[in-house]
PDB file of C-alpha atoms in Angstrom:
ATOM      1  CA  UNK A   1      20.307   2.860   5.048  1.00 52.00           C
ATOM      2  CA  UNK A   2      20.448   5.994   2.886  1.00 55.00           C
ATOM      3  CA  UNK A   3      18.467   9.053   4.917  1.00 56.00           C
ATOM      4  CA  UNK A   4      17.703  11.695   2.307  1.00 56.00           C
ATOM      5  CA  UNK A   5      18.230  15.461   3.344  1.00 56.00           C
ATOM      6  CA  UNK A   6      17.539  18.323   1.597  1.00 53.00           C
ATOM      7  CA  UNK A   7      18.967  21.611   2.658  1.00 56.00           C
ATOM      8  CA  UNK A   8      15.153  23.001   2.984  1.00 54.00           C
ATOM      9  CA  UNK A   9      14.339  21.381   6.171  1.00 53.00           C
ATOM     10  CA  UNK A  10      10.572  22.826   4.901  1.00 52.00           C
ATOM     11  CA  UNK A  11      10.888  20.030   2.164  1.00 53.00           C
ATOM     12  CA  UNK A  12      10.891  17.247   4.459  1.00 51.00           C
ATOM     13  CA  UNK A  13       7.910  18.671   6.578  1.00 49.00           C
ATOM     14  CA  UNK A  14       5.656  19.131   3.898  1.00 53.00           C
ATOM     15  CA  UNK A  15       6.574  16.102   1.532  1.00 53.00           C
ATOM     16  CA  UNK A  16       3.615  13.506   1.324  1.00 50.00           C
ATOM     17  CA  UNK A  17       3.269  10.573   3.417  1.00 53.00           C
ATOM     18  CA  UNK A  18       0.473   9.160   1.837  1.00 55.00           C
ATOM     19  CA  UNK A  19      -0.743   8.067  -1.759  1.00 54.00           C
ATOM     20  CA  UNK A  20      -3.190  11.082  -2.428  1.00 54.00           C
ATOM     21  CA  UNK A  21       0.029  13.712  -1.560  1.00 57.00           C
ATOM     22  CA  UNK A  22       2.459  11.123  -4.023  1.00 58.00           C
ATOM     23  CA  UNK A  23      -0.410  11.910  -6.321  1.00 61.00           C
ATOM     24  CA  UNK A  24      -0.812  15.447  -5.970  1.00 59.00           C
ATOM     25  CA  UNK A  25       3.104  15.327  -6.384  1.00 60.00           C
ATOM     26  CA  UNK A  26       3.195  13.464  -9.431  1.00 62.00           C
ATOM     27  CA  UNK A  27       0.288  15.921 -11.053  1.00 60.00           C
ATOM     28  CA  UNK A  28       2.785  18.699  -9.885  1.00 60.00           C
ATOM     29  CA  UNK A  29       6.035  17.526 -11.361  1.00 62.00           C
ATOM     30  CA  UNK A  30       4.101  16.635 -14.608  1.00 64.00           C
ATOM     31  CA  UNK A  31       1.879  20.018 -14.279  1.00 60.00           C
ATOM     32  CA  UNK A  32       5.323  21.905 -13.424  1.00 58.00           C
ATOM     33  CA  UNK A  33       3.240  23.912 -10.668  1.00 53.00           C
ATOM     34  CA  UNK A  34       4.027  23.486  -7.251  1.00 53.00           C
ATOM     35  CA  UNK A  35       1.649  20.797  -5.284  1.00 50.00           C
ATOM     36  CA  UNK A  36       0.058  23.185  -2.892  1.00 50.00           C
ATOM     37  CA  UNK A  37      -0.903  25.243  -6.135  1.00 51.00           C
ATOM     38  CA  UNK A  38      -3.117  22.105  -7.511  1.00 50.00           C
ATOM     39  CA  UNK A  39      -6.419  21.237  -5.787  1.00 53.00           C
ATOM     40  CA  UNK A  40      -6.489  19.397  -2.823  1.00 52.00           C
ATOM     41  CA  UNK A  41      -8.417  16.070  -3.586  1.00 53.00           C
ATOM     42  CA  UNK A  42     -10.421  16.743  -0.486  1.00 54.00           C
ATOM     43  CA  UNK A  43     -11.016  20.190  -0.786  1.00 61.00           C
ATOM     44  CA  UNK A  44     -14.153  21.735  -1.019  1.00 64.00           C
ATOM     45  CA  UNK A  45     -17.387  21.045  -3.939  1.00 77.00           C
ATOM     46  CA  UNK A  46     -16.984  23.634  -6.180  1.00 84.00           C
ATOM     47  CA  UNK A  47     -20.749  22.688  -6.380  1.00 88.00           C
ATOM     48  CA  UNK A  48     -20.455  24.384  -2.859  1.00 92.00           C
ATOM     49  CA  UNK A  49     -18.418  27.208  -3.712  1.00 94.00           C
ATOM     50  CA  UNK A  50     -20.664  28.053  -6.868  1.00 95.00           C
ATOM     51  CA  UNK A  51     -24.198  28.091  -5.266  1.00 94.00           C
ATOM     52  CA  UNK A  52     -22.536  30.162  -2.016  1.00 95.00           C
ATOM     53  CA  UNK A  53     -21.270  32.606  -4.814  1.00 95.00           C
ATOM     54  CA  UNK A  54     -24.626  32.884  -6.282  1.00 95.00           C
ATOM     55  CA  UNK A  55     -26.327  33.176  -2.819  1.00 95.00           C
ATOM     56  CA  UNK A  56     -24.126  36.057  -1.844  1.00 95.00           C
ATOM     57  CA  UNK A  57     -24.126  38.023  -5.459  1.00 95.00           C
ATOM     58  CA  UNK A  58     -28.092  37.592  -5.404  1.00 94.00           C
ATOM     59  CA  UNK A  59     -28.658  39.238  -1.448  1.00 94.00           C
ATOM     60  CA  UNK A  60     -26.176  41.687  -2.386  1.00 92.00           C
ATOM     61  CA  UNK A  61     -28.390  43.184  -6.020  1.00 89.00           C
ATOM     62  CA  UNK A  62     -25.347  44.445  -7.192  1.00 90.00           C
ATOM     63  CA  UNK A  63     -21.647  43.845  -7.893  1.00 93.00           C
ATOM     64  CA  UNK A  64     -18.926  42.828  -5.517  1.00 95.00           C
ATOM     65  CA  UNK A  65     -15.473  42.372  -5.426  1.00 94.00           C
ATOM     66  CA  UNK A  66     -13.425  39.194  -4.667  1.00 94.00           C
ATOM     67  CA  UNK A  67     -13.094  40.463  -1.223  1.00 94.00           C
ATOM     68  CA  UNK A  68     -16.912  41.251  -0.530  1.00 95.00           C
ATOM     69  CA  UNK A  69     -17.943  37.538  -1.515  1.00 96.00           C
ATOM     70  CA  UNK A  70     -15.270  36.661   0.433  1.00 95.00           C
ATOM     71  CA  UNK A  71     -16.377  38.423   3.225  1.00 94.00           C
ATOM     72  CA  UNK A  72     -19.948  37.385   2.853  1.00 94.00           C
ATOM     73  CA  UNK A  73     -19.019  33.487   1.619  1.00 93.00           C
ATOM     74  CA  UNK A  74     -16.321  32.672   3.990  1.00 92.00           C
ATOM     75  CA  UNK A  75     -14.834  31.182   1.448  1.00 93.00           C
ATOM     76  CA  UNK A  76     -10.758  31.709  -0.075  1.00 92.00           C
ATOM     77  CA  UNK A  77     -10.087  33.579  -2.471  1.00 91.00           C
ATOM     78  CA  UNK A  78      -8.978  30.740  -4.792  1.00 93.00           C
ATOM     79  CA  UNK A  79     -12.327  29.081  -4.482  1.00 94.00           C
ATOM     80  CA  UNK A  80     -14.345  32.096  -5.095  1.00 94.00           C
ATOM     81  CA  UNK A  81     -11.956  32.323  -8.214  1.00 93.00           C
ATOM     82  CA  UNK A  82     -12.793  28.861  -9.284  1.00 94.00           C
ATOM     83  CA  UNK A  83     -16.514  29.224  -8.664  1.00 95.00           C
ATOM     84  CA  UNK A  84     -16.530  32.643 -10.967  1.00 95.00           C
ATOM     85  CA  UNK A  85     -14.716  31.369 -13.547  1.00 94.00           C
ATOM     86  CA  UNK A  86     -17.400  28.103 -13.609  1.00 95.00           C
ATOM     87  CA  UNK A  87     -19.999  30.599 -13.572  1.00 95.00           C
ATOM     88  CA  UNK A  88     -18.782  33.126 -16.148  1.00 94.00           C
ATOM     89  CA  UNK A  89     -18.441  29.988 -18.484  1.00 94.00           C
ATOM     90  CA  UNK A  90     -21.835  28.881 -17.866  1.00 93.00           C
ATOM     91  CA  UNK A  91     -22.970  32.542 -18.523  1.00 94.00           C
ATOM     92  CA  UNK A  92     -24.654  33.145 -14.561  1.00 94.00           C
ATOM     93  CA  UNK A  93     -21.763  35.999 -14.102  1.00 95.00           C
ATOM     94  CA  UNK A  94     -19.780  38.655 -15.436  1.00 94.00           C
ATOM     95  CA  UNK A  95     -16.864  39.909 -14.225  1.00 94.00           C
ATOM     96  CA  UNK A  96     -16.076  43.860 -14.452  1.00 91.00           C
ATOM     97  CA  UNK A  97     -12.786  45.295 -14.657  1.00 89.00           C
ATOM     98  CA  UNK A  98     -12.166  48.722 -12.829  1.00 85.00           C
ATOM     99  CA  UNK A  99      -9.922  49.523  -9.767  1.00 87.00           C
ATOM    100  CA  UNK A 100     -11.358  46.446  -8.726  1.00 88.00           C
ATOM    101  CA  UNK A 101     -12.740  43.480 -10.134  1.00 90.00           C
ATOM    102  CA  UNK A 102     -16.256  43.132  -9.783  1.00 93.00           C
ATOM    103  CA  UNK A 103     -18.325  40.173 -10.409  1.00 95.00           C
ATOM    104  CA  UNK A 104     -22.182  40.643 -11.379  1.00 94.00           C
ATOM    105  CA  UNK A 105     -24.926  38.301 -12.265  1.00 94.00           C
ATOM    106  CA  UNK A 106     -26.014  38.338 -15.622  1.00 90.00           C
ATOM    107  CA  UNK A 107     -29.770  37.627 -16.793  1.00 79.00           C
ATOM    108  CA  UNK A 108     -28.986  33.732 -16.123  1.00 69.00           C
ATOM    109  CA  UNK A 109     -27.902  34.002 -13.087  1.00 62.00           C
ATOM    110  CA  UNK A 110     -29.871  36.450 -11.364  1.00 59.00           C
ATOM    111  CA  UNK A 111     -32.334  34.741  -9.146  1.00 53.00           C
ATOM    112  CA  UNK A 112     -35.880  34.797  -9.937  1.00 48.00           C
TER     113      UNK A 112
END
């Protein structure tokens, strides 16, 4: 029997052992992004993520940066990215460009 070895013993640590990580590799290969960059099928509701976005920009009446809703979420930064960009497409949020990036509710999102 064939034992297959890659000269990144990191390869072999992180390669999937079950069907949801073959599938996550599969939507990689065909995506051409690397699998940890693709959602994890377990992850977190962006539901979730949205409405603890919302939450935080409403106690906060103003703008904050990615890292103050982080801060005040507990949530990554890639899910508070997700949740914005849902949110700026649904028109609840605008996001400000400066030294930082701010994100503010608009008139549809603010909470009322």
């Amino acid at each position: 029997m064939r034992q297959n070895r890659s000269a990144d013993p990191w390869s072999t640590f992180l390669a999937p052992t079950d069907r949801e990580g073959a599938a996550r590799s599969q939507a990689a290969r065909e995506s051409g992004m690397p699998p940890s960059f693709l959602p994890h099928p377990a992850g977190p509701d962006p539901a979730d993520a949205c409405r603890k976005v919302l939450d935080q920009l409403a106690s906060a009446h103003g703008p904050q940066t990615f890292d103050q809703i982080r801060y005040g979420t507990g949530l990554g930064l890639l899910e508070i990215a997700e949740a914005v960009e849902l949110l700026r497409d649904r028109g609840l949020v605008s996001v400000e460009s400066g030294t930082e990036e701010a994100v503010r509710l608009t008139a549809g999102g603010s909470a009322g």
